[in-house]
JSON list of C-alpha atoms in Angstrom, two decimals:
[
{"chain": "A", "resi": 85, "resn": "GLU", "atom": "CA", "xyz": [101.37, 89.82, 87.65]},
{"chain": "A", "resi": 86, "resn": "THR", "atom": "CA", "xyz": [103.03, 90.07, 90.55]},
{"chain": "A", "resi": 87, "resn": "GLY", "atom": "CA", "xyz": [102.21, 87.13, 91.82]},
{"chain": "A", "resi": 88, "resn": "VAL", "atom": "CA", "xyz": [99.71, 87.94, 94.83]},
{"chain": "A", "resi": 89, "resn": "THR", "atom": "CA", "xyz": [95.96, 88.18, 94.04]},
{"chain": "A", "resi": 90, "resn": "GLN", "atom": "CA", "xyz": [93.32, 89.22, 96.51]},
{"chain": "A", "resi": 91, "resn": "THR", "atom": "CA", "xyz": [89.82, 88.42, 96.26]},
{"chain": "A", "resi": 92, "resn": "PRO", "atom": "CA", "xyz": [87.21, 89.84, 96.79]},
{"chain": "A", "resi": 93, "resn": "ARG", "atom": "CA", "xyz": [88.18, 92.86, 95.06]},
{"chain": "A", "resi": 94, "resn": "HIS", "atom": "CA", "xyz": [85.67, 95.24, 96.65]},
{"chain": "A", "resi": 95, "resn": "LEU", "atom": "CA", "xyz": [83.41, 94.52, 99.09]},
{"chain": "A", "resi": 96, "resn": "VAL", "atom": "CA", "xyz": [80.73, 96.05, 101.24]},
{"chain": "A", "resi": 97, "resn": "MET", "atom": "CA", "xyz": [79.72, 94.01, 104.21]},
{"chain": "A", "resi": 98, "resn": "GLY", "atom": "CA", "xyz": [76.57, 95.24, 107.23]},
{"chain": "A", "resi": 99, "resn": "MET", "atom": "CA", "xyz": [78.37, 95.21, 110.45]},
{"chain": "A", "resi": 100, "resn": "THR", "atom": "CA", "xyz": [76.79, 91.98, 111.46]},
{"chain": "A", "resi": 101, "resn": "ASN", "atom": "CA", "xyz": [77.78, 89.98, 108.45]},
{"chain": "A", "resi": 102, "resn": "LYS", "atom": "CA", "xyz": [80.93, 87.47, 108.63]},
{"chain": "A", "resi": 103, "resn": "LYS", "atom": "CA", "xyz": [83.17, 87.98, 105.35]},
{"chain": "A", "resi": 104, "resn": "SER", "atom": "CA", "xyz": [86.47, 86.66, 104.64]},
{"chain": "A", "resi": 105, "resn": "LEU", "atom": "CA", "xyz": [88.86, 87.79, 102.18]},
{"chain": "A", "resi": 106, "resn": "LYS", "atom": "CA", "xyz": [91.74, 85.69, 100.24]},
{"chain": "A", "resi": 107, "resn": "CYS", "atom": "CA", "xyz": [94.89, 85.87, 99.75]},
{"chain": "A", "resi": 108, "resn": "GLU", "atom": "CA", "xyz": [97.31, 83.89, 97.12]},
{"chain": "A", "resi": 109, "resn": "GLN", "atom": "CA", "xyz": [100.78, 83.96, 96.30]},
{"chain": "A", "resi": 110, "resn": "HIS", "atom": "CA", "xyz": [102.35, 82.06, 93.56]},
{"chain": "A", "resi": 111, "resn": "LEU", "atom": "CA", "xyz": [106.42, 83.36, 94.47]},
{"chain": "A", "resi": 112, "resn": "GLY", "atom": "CA", "xyz": [107.19, 80.38, 96.84]},
{"chain": "A", "resi": 113, "resn": "HIS", "atom": "CA", "xyz": [107.34, 82.56, 99.28]},
{"chain": "A", "resi": 114, "resn": "ASN", "atom": "CA", "xyz": [107.31, 81.45, 103.20]},
{"chain": "A", "resi": 115, "resn": "ALA", "atom": "CA", "xyz": [106.44, 84.84, 104.74]},
{"chain": "A", "resi": 116, "resn": "MET", "atom": "CA", "xyz": [102.62, 86.45, 104.41]},
{"chain": "A", "resi": 117, "resn": "TYR", "atom": "CA", "xyz": [101.33, 89.70, 105.98]},
{"chain": "A", "resi": 118, "resn": "TRP", "atom": "CA", "xyz": [97.96, 91.48, 106.20]},
{"chain": "A", "resi": 119, "resn": "TYR", "atom": "CA", "xyz": [98.32, 95.44, 106.22]},
{"chain": "A", "resi": 120, "resn": "LYS", "atom": "CA", "xyz": [95.59, 97.87, 106.30]},
{"chain": "A", "resi": 121, "resn": "GLN", "atom": "CA", "xyz": [95.58, 101.23, 104.64]},
{"chain": "A", "resi": 122, "resn": "SER", "atom": "CA", "xyz": [93.31, 103.98, 105.49]},
{"chain": "A", "resi": 123, "resn": "ALA", "atom": "CA", "xyz": [93.22, 106.98, 103.27]},
{"chain": "A", "resi": 124, "resn": "LYS", "atom": "CA", "xyz": [96.03, 109.73, 104.56]},
{"chain": "A", "resi": 125, "resn": "LYS", "atom": "CA", "xyz": [97.27, 107.07, 106.99]},
{"chain": "A", "resi": 126, "resn": "PRO", "atom": "CA", "xyz": [100.51, 105.20, 106.90]},
{"chain": "A", "resi": 127, "resn": "LEU", "atom": "CA", "xyz": [100.39, 100.95, 105.97]},
{"chain": "A", "resi": 128, "resn": "GLU", "atom": "CA", "xyz": [99.34, 99.02, 109.22]},
{"chain": "A", "resi": 129, "resn": "LEU", "atom": "CA", "xyz": [100.79, 95.70, 109.49]},
{"chain": "A", "resi": 130, "resn": "MET", "atom": "CA", "xyz": [97.85, 93.67, 110.99]},
{"chain": "A", "resi": 131, "resn": "PHE", "atom": "CA", "xyz": [99.42, 90.21, 111.10]},
{"chain": "A", "resi": 132, "resn": "VAL", "atom": "CA", "xyz": [102.08, 88.00, 109.81]},
{"chain": "A", "resi": 133, "resn": "TYR", "atom": "CA", "xyz": [102.67, 84.17, 108.97]},
{"chain": "A", "resi": 134, "resn": "ASN", "atom": "CA", "xyz": [106.06, 83.20, 108.92]},
{"chain": "A", "resi": 135, "resn": "PHE", "atom": "CA", "xyz": [106.63, 79.30, 107.83]},
{"chain": "A", "resi": 136, "resn": "LYS", "atom": "CA", "xyz": [102.65, 78.82, 108.38]},
{"chain": "A", "resi": 137, "resn": "GLU", "atom": "CA", "xyz": [103.37, 80.38, 112.26]},
{"chain": "A", "resi": 138, "resn": "GLN", "atom": "CA", "xyz": [101.69, 83.52, 113.11]},
{"chain": "A", "resi": 139, "resn": "THR", "atom": "CA", "xyz": [104.74, 85.90, 114.37]},
{"chain": "A", "resi": 140, "resn": "GLU", "atom": "CA", "xyz": [102.94, 89.24, 114.64]},
{"chain": "A", "resi": 141, "resn": "ASN", "atom": "CA", "xyz": [99.70, 90.92, 116.21]},
{"chain": "A", "resi": 142, "resn": "ASN", "atom": "CA", "xyz": [99.66, 94.05, 115.98]},
{"chain": "A", "resi": 143, "resn": "SER", "atom": "CA", "xyz": [97.46, 94.38, 119.01]},
{"chain": "A", "resi": 144, "resn": "VAL", "atom": "CA", "xyz": [94.11, 94.38, 116.15]},
{"chain": "A", "resi": 145, "resn": "PRO", "atom": "CA", "xyz": [90.77, 93.75, 117.67]},
{"chain": "A", "resi": 146, "resn": "SER", "atom": "CA", "xyz": [89.35, 90.16, 117.61]},
{"chain": "A", "resi": 147, "resn": "ARG", "atom": "CA", "xyz": [86.84, 90.81, 114.87]},
{"chain": "A", "resi": 148, "resn": "PHE", "atom": "CA", "xyz": [89.69, 90.19, 112.42]},
{"chain": "A", "resi": 149, "resn": "SER", "atom": "CA", "xyz": [90.68, 86.12, 112.15]},
{"chain": "A", "resi": 150, "resn": "PRO", "atom": "CA", "xyz": [93.75, 85.47, 109.91]},
{"chain": "A", "resi": 151, "resn": "GLU", "atom": "CA", "xyz": [94.19, 82.27, 108.73]},
{"chain": "A", "resi": 152, "resn": "CYS", "atom": "CA", "xyz": [97.22, 80.32, 107.12]},
{"chain": "A", "resi": 153, "resn": "PRO", "atom": "CA", "xyz": [96.78, 76.75, 105.43]},
{"chain": "A", "resi": 154, "resn": "ASN", "atom": "CA", "xyz": [100.15, 77.16, 104.08]},
{"chain": "A", "resi": 155, "resn": "SER", "atom": "CA", "xyz": [102.55, 79.45, 102.50]},
{"chain": "A", "resi": 156, "resn": "SER", "atom": "CA", "xyz": [100.56, 80.29, 99.40]},
{"chain": "A", "resi": 157, "resn": "HIS", "atom": "CA", "xyz": [97.39, 80.74, 101.29]},
{"chain": "A", "resi": 158, "resn": "LEU", "atom": "CA", "xyz": [96.05, 83.49, 103.94]},
{"chain": "A", "resi": 159, "resn": "PHE", "atom": "CA", "xyz": [92.73, 84.60, 104.76]},
{"chain": "A", "resi": 160, "resn": "LEU", "atom": "CA", "xyz": [91.29, 87.45, 107.02]},
{"chain": "A", "resi": 161, "resn": "HIS", "atom": "CA", "xyz": [87.37, 86.78, 108.61]},
{"chain": "A", "resi": 162, "resn": "LEU", "atom": "CA", "xyz": [85.49, 89.23, 109.08]},
{"chain": "A", "resi": 163, "resn": "HIS", "atom": "CA", "xyz": [82.52, 89.59, 111.78]},
{"chain": "A", "resi": 164, "resn": "THR", "atom": "CA", "xyz": [80.93, 92.56, 113.77]},
{"chain": "A", "resi": 165, "resn": "LEU", "atom": "CA", "xyz": [83.19, 95.13, 112.13]},
{"chain": "A", "resi": 166, "resn": "GLN", "atom": "CA", "xyz": [82.53, 98.64, 112.56]},
{"chain": "A", "resi": 167, "resn": "PRO", "atom": "CA", "xyz": [82.62, 101.42, 109.94]},
{"chain": "A", "resi": 168, "resn": "GLU", "atom": "CA", "xyz": [85.68, 102.88, 111.30]},
{"chain": "A", "resi": 169, "resn": "ASP", "atom": "CA", "xyz": [87.15, 99.48, 109.89]},
{"chain": "A", "resi": 170, "resn": "SER", "atom": "CA", "xyz": [86.74, 100.43, 106.29]},
{"chain": "A", "resi": 171, "resn": "ALA", "atom": "CA", "xyz": [89.75, 100.60, 104.33]},
{"chain": "A", "resi": 172, "resn": "LEU", "atom": "CA", "xyz": [91.68, 98.88, 102.10]},
{"chain": "A", "resi": 173, "resn": "TYR", "atom": "CA", "xyz": [93.27, 95.41, 103.13]},
{"chain": "A", "resi": 174, "resn": "LEU", "atom": "CA", "xyz": [96.16, 94.66, 101.67]},
{"chain": "A", "resi": 175, "resn": "CYS", "atom": "CA", "xyz": [97.73, 91.09, 101.24]},
{"chain": "A", "resi": 176, "resn": "ALA", "atom": "CA", "xyz": [101.66, 91.10, 100.96]},
{"chain": "A", "resi": 177, "resn": "SER", "atom": "CA", "xyz": [104.16, 88.44, 100.68]},
{"chain": "A", "resi": 178, "resn": "SER", "atom": "CA", "xyz": [108.00, 88.41, 100.91]},
{"chain": "A", "resi": 179, "resn": "GLN", "atom": "CA", "xyz": [110.98, 85.04, 101.14]},
{"chain": "A", "resi": 180, "resn": "GLU", "atom": "CA", "xyz": [111.08, 84.86, 104.49]},
{"chain": "A", "resi": 181, "resn": "TYR", "atom": "CA", "xyz": [109.76, 87.64, 107.68]},
{"chain": "A", "resi": 182, "resn": "ARG", "atom": "CA", "xyz": [113.48, 89.31, 108.35]},
{"chain": "A", "resi": 183, "resn": "GLY", "atom": "CA", "xyz": [111.46, 92.56, 107.73]},
{"chain": "A", "resi": 184, "resn": "SER", "atom": "CA", "xyz": [114.43, 93.39, 105.84]},
{"chain": "A", "resi": 185, "resn": "GLU", "atom": "CA", "xyz": [112.97, 92.13, 102.41]},
{"chain": "A", "resi": 186, "resn": "LYS", "atom": "CA", "xyz": [111.08, 92.89, 99.63]},
{"chain": "A", "resi": 187, "resn": "LEU", "atom": "CA", "xyz": [107.42, 93.29, 100.05]},
{"chain": "A", "resi": 188, "resn": "PHE", "atom": "CA", "xyz": [105.03, 92.07, 97.10]},
{"chain": "A", "resi": 189, "resn": "PHE", "atom": "CA", "xyz": [101.50, 93.28, 97.75]},
{"chain": "A", "resi": 190, "resn": "GLY", "atom": "CA", "xyz": [98.29, 92.11, 96.40]},
{"chain": "A", "resi": 191, "resn": "SER", "atom": "CA", "xyz": [95.92, 94.68, 94.83]},
{"chain": "A", "resi": 192, "resn": "GLY", "atom": "CA", "xyz": [93.82, 94.55, 98.20]},
{"chain": "A", "resi": 193, "resn": "THR", "atom": "CA", "xyz": [90.26, 94.55, 98.86]},
{"chain": "A", "resi": 194, "resn": "GLN", "atom": "CA", "xyz": [88.66, 97.44, 99.01]},
{"chain": "A", "resi": 195, "resn": "LEU", "atom": "CA", "xyz": [85.96, 96.78, 102.40]},
{"chain": "A", "resi": 196, "resn": "SER", "atom": "CA", "xyz": [83.24, 98.89, 103.09]},
{"chain": "A", "resi": 197, "resn": "VAL", "atom": "CA", "xyz": [81.53, 98.76, 106.62]},
{"chain": "A", "resi": 198, "resn": "LEU", "atom": "CA", "xyz": [77.88, 100.15, 106.58]},
{"chain": "B", "resi": 127, "resn": "GLY", "atom": "CA", "xyz": [108.86, 101.59, 119.28]},
{"chain": "B", "resi": 128, "resn": "GLU", "atom": "CA", "xyz": [109.40, 103.12, 115.72]},
{"chain": "B", "resi": 129, "resn": "ASN", "atom": "CA", "xyz": [108.46, 106.90, 114.46]},
{"chain": "B", "resi": 130, "resn": "VAL", "atom": "CA", "xyz": [108.66, 107.55, 110.89]},
{"chain": "B", "resi": 131, "resn": "GLU", "atom": "CA", "xyz": [107.38, 110.98, 109.74]},
{"chain": "B", "resi": 132, "resn": "GLN", "atom": "CA", "xyz": [107.27, 111.61, 105.89]},
{"chain": "B", "resi": 133, "resn": "HIS", "atom": "CA", "xyz": [107.26, 114.71, 104.04]},
{"chain": "B", "resi": 134, "resn": "PRO", "atom": "CA", "xyz": [105.73, 116.29, 102.24]},
{"chain": "B", "resi": 135, "resn": "SER", "atom": "CA", "xyz": [102.38, 114.97, 102.21]},
{"chain": "B", "resi": 136, "resn": "THR", "atom": "CA", "xyz": [102.04, 116.43, 98.44]},
{"chain": "B", "resi": 137, "resn": "LEU", "atom": "CA", "xyz": [104.44, 117.53, 96.24]},
{"chain": "B", "resi": 138, "resn": "SER", "atom": "CA", "xyz": [103.57, 118.89, 92.31]},
{"chain": "B", "resi": 139, "resn": "VAL", "atom": "CA", "xyz": [106.60, 119.18, 90.26]},
{"chain": "B", "resi": 140, "resn": "GLN", "atom": "CA", "xyz": [106.64, 120.35, 86.57]},
{"chain": "B", "resi": 141, "resn": "GLU", "atom": "CA", "xyz": [107.75, 117.88, 84.14]},
{"chain": "B", "resi": 142, "resn": "GLY", "atom": "CA", "xyz": [111.52, 117.67, 83.80]},
{"chain": "B", "resi": 143, "resn": "ASP", "atom": "CA", "xyz": [112.17, 119.08, 87.36]},
{"chain": "B", "resi": 144, "resn": "SER", "atom": "CA", "xyz": [113.51, 117.20, 90.05]},
{"chain": "B", "resi": 145, "resn": "ALA", "atom": "CA", "xyz": [111.12, 115.71, 93.00]},
{"chain": "B", "resi": 146, "resn": "VAL", "atom": "CA", "xyz": [112.55, 115.43, 97.18]},
{"chain": "B", "resi": 147, "resn": "ILE", "atom": "CA", "xyz": [110.76, 113.23, 99.22]},
{"chain": "B", "resi": 148, "resn": "LYS", "atom": "CA", "xyz": [112.07, 112.74, 102.64]},
{"chain": "B", "resi": 149, "resn": "CYS", "atom": "CA", "xyz": [111.33, 110.57, 105.89]},
{"chain": "B", "resi": 150, "resn": "THR", "atom": "CA", "xyz": [112.94, 111.09, 109.64]},
{"chain": "B", "resi": 151, "resn": "TYR", "atom": "CA", "xyz": [112.73, 108.41, 111.88]},
{"chain": "B", "resi": 152, "resn": "SER", "atom": "CA", "xyz": [113.39, 107.48, 115.57]},
{"chain": "B", "resi": 153, "resn": "ASP", "atom": "CA", "xyz": [114.69, 104.36, 116.34]},
{"chain": "B", "resi": 154, "resn": "SER", "atom": "CA", "xyz": [118.81, 104.47, 115.86]},
{"chain": "B", "resi": 155, "resn": "ALA", "atom": "CA", "xyz": [119.03, 100.86, 115.52]},
{"chain": "B", "resi": 156, "resn": "SER", "atom": "CA", "xyz": [116.92, 100.79, 112.10]},
{"chain": "B", "resi": 157, "resn": "ASN", "atom": "CA", "xyz": [119.00, 99.10, 109.17]},
{"chain": "B", "resi": 158, "resn": "TYR", "atom": "CA", "xyz": [116.77, 98.93, 106.05]},
{"chain": "B", "resi": 159, "resn": "PHE", "atom": "CA", "xyz": [115.01, 101.72, 104.82]},
{"chain": "B", "resi": 160, "resn": "PRO", "atom": "CA", "xyz": [112.69, 101.01, 101.38]},
{"chain": "B", "resi": 161, "resn": "TRP", "atom": "CA", "xyz": [110.83, 103.20, 99.13]},
{"chain": "B", "resi": 162, "resn": "TYR", "atom": "CA", "xyz": [107.27, 102.13, 97.33]},
{"chain": "B", "resi": 163, "resn": "LYS", "atom": "CA", "xyz": [105.29, 103.57, 95.03]},
{"chain": "B", "resi": 164, "resn": "GLN", "atom": "CA", "xyz": [101.52, 102.74, 94.30]},
{"chain": "B", "resi": 165, "resn": "GLU", "atom": "CA", "xyz": [99.85, 104.26, 91.53]},
{"chain": "B", "resi": 166, "resn": "LEU", "atom": "CA", "xyz": [96.20, 105.31, 91.62]},
{"chain": "B", "resi": 167, "resn": "GLY", "atom": "CA", "xyz": [94.35, 101.76, 91.97]},
{"chain": "B", "resi": 168, "resn": "LYS", "atom": "CA", "xyz": [97.04, 100.07, 91.63]},
{"chain": "B", "resi": 169, "resn": "ARG", "atom": "CA", "xyz": [99.24, 97.83, 94.36]},
{"chain": "B", "resi": 170, "resn": "PRO", "atom": "CA", "xyz": [102.45, 99.72, 95.84]},
{"chain": "B", "resi": 171, "resn": "GLN", "atom": "CA", "xyz": [105.86, 98.26, 94.08]},
{"chain": "B", "resi": 172, "resn": "LEU", "atom": "CA", "xyz": [109.62, 98.81, 95.87]},
{"chain": "B", "resi": 173, "resn": "ILE", "atom": "CA", "xyz": [111.41, 100.83, 94.05]},
{"chain": "B", "resi": 174, "resn": "ILE", "atom": "CA", "xyz": [114.50, 101.23, 95.76]},
{"chain": "B", "resi": 175, "resn": "ASP", "atom": "CA", "xyz": [116.03, 100.48, 98.65]},
{"chain": "B", "resi": 176, "resn": "ILE", "atom": "CA", "xyz": [119.00, 101.33, 101.19]},
{"chain": "B", "resi": 177, "resn": "ARG", "atom": "CA", "xyz": [120.79, 99.12, 103.60]},
{"chain": "B", "resi": 178, "resn": "SER", "atom": "CA", "xyz": [122.42, 101.07, 106.74]},
{"chain": "B", "resi": 179, "resn": "ASN", "atom": "CA", "xyz": [126.17, 100.51, 105.69]},
{"chain": "B", "resi": 180, "resn": "VAL", "atom": "CA", "xyz": [125.59, 102.61, 102.38]},
{"chain": "B", "resi": 181, "resn": "GLY", "atom": "CA", "xyz": [125.22, 106.33, 101.95]},
{"chain": "B", "resi": 182, "resn": "GLU", "atom": "CA", "xyz": [123.73, 106.67, 99.02]},
{"chain": "B", "resi": 183, "resn": "LYS", "atom": "CA", "xyz": [122.19, 104.42, 95.98]},
{"chain": "B", "resi": 184, "resn": "LYS", "atom": "CA", "xyz": [120.84, 105.40, 93.00]},
{"chain": "B", "resi": 185, "resn": "ASP", "atom": "CA", "xyz": [118.82, 103.45, 89.76]},
{"chain": "B", "resi": 186, "resn": "GLN", "atom": "CA", "xyz": [118.59, 105.06, 86.54]},
{"chain": "B", "resi": 187, "resn": "ARG", "atom": "CA", "xyz": [116.37, 108.37, 87.38]},
{"chain": "B", "resi": 188, "resn": "ILE", "atom": "CA", "xyz": [115.72, 107.82, 91.37]},
{"chain": "B", "resi": 189, "resn": "ALA", "atom": "CA", "xyz": [118.17, 107.35, 94.00]},
{"chain": "B", "resi": 190, "resn": "VAL", "atom": "CA", "xyz": [117.59, 107.46, 97.93]},
{"chain": "B", "resi": 191, "resn": "THR", "atom": "CA", "xyz": [120.19, 109.10, 100.36]},
{"chain": "B", "resi": 192, "resn": "LEU", "atom": "CA", "xyz": [120.86, 108.12, 104.36]},
{"chain": "B", "resi": 193, "resn": "ASN", "atom": "CA", "xyz": [122.14, 110.27, 106.49]},
{"chain": "B", "resi": 194, "resn": "LYS", "atom": "CA", "xyz": [122.39, 107.76, 109.89]},
{"chain": "B", "resi": 195, "resn": "THR", "atom": "CA", "xyz": [123.76, 110.26, 112.31]},
{"chain": "B", "resi": 196, "resn": "ALA", "atom": "CA", "xyz": [120.55, 112.68, 111.38]},
{"chain": "B", "resi": 197, "resn": "LYS", "atom": "CA", "xyz": [118.29, 109.66, 110.66]},
{"chain": "B", "resi": 198, "resn": "HIS", "atom": "CA", "xyz": [117.06, 110.75, 108.03]},
{"chain": "B", "resi": 199, "resn": "PHE", "atom": "CA", "xyz": [116.84, 109.36, 104.29]},
{"chain": "B", "resi": 200, "resn": "SER", "atom": "CA", "xyz": [115.43, 111.12, 101.11]},
{"chain": "B", "resi": 201, "resn": "LEU", "atom": "CA", "xyz": [114.00, 109.58, 97.65]},
{"chain": "B", "resi": 202, "resn": "HIS", "atom": "CA", "xyz": [114.99, 111.52, 94.96]},
{"chain": "B", "resi": 203, "resn": "ILE", "atom": "CA", "xyz": [113.21, 111.57, 91.25]},
{"chain": "B", "resi": 204, "resn": "THR", "atom": "CA", "xyz": [115.30, 113.30, 88.59]},
{"chain": "B", "resi": 205, "resn": "GLU", "atom": "CA", "xyz": [113.69, 114.43, 85.57]},
{"chain": "B", "resi": 206, "resn": "THR", "atom": "CA", "xyz": [110.35, 113.60, 86.08]},
{"chain": "B", "resi": 207, "resn": "GLN", "atom": "CA", "xyz": [107.74, 112.21, 83.66]},
{"chain": "B", "resi": 208, "resn": "PRO", "atom": "CA", "xyz": [103.93, 111.92, 83.65]},
{"chain": "B", "resi": 209, "resn": "GLU", "atom": "CA", "xyz": [104.22, 108.33, 84.84]},
{"chain": "B", "resi": 210, "resn": "ASP", "atom": "CA", "xyz": [106.09, 109.15, 88.07]},
{"chain": "B", "resi": 211, "resn": "SER", "atom": "CA", "xyz": [102.86, 110.90, 89.41]},
{"chain": "B", "resi": 212, "resn": "ALA", "atom": "CA", "xyz": [101.95, 108.41, 92.31]},
{"chain": "B", "resi": 213, "resn": "VAL", "atom": "CA", "xyz": [102.10, 107.94, 96.17]},
{"chain": "B", "resi": 214, "resn": "TYR", "atom": "CA", "xyz": [105.70, 107.25, 97.29]},
{"chain": "B", "resi": 215, "resn": "PHE", "atom": "CA", "xyz": [106.25, 105.59, 100.75]},
{"chain": "B", "resi": 216, "resn": "CYS", "atom": "CA", "xyz": [109.31, 105.53, 102.77]},
{"chain": "B", "resi": 217, "resn": "ALA", "atom": "CA", "xyz": [109.46, 102.44, 105.41]},
{"chain": "B", "resi": 218, "resn": "VAL", "atom": "CA", "xyz": [111.86, 101.94, 108.22]},
{"chain": "B", "resi": 219, "resn": "PHE", "atom": "CA", "xyz": [112.66, 98.40, 109.30]},
{"chain": "B", "resi": 220, "resn": "SER", "atom": "CA", "xyz": [114.01, 98.33, 113.17]},
{"chain": "B", "resi": 221, "resn": "GLY", "atom": "CA", "xyz": [115.83, 95.52, 114.00]},
{"chain": "B", "resi": 222, "resn": "SER", "atom": "CA", "xyz": [114.84, 96.45, 117.78]},
{"chain": "B", "resi": 223, "resn": "ALA", "atom": "CA", "xyz": [110.79, 96.21, 116.62]},
{"chain": "B", "resi": 224, "resn": "ARG", "atom": "CA", "xyz": [111.46, 94.12, 114.11]},
{"chain": "B", "resi": 225, "resn": "GLN", "atom": "CA", "xyz": [108.93, 95.47, 111.88]},
{"chain": "B", "resi": 226, "resn": "LEU", "atom": "CA", "xyz": [108.76, 97.44, 108.87]},
{"chain": "B", "resi": 227, "resn": "THR", "atom": "CA", "xyz": [106.87, 100.63, 109.72]},
{"chain": "B", "resi": 228, "resn": "PHE", "atom": "CA", "xyz": [105.69, 103.29, 106.86]},
{"chain": "B", "resi": 229, "resn": "GLY", "atom": "CA", "xyz": [105.55, 106.26, 106.38]},
{"chain": "B", "resi": 230, "resn": "SER", "atom": "CA", "xyz": [101.99, 108.29, 105.66]},
{"chain": "B", "resi": 231, "resn": "GLY", "atom": "CA", "xyz": [102.87, 108.95, 102.13]},
{"chain": "B", "resi": 232, "resn": "THR", "atom": "CA", "xyz": [103.71, 111.84, 99.49]},
{"chain": "B", "resi": 233, "resn": "GLN", "atom": "CA", "xyz": [101.00, 112.53, 96.62]},
{"chain": "B", "resi": 234, "resn": "LEU", "atom": "CA", "xyz": [103.71, 113.31, 94.03]},
{"chain": "B", "resi": 235, "resn": "THR", "atom": "CA", "xyz": [101.72, 115.20, 91.11]},
{"chain": "B", "resi": 236, "resn": "VAL", "atom": "CA", "xyz": [103.94, 115.92, 87.53]},
{"chain": "B", "resi": 237, "resn": "LEU", "atom": "CA", "xyz": [102.32, 118.70, 85.34]},
{"chain": "B", "resi": 238, "resn": "PRO", "atom": "CA", "xyz": [103.13, 118.61, 81.54]}
]
């Protein structure tokens, strides 16, 4: 629909597991983002990649590790997560990273950490 | 950094009535103010945005007003319909912080 697809839609993992979230955009955009959405809280920017280069890292714990092999794909590698990391993780893209551009979001991965 | 406050957190209106959601921000250098709508179980989508050189923008039943002096902007929805029920997020782009900061969201419920 919007050209940004995320997999998986739901993920349950233990605190010792390693998993990865995947995002792909078919819009020809050059910037991709990871956001965390927790209940009753604002969307929190985690990482930004602009032309495959990481431009923002909002003091995210090292148990979250992003990877952007090209402008169309973005991954979020997860390891030794905590229960408080349970949230909806949204990927987004935009033409470029200038901040004042329309974001196109994926449907998100609902993550539960047990 | 930028501080964005959004009110109210929940809002219920009768179908056909108007709804107003307000956001305040702290950085006077902020220059871009979008609004996103997120229906239950769906992705956020941009519905309207305004830049700092404009005071008001309208798109059919939706309008946004900006008061730069007071550092607040508002979303106005007229003739509300049940399909307007969703969570609405304001956001602010601060040139100094170079980031888009979101408000905490408003759950709008339109009662039939």
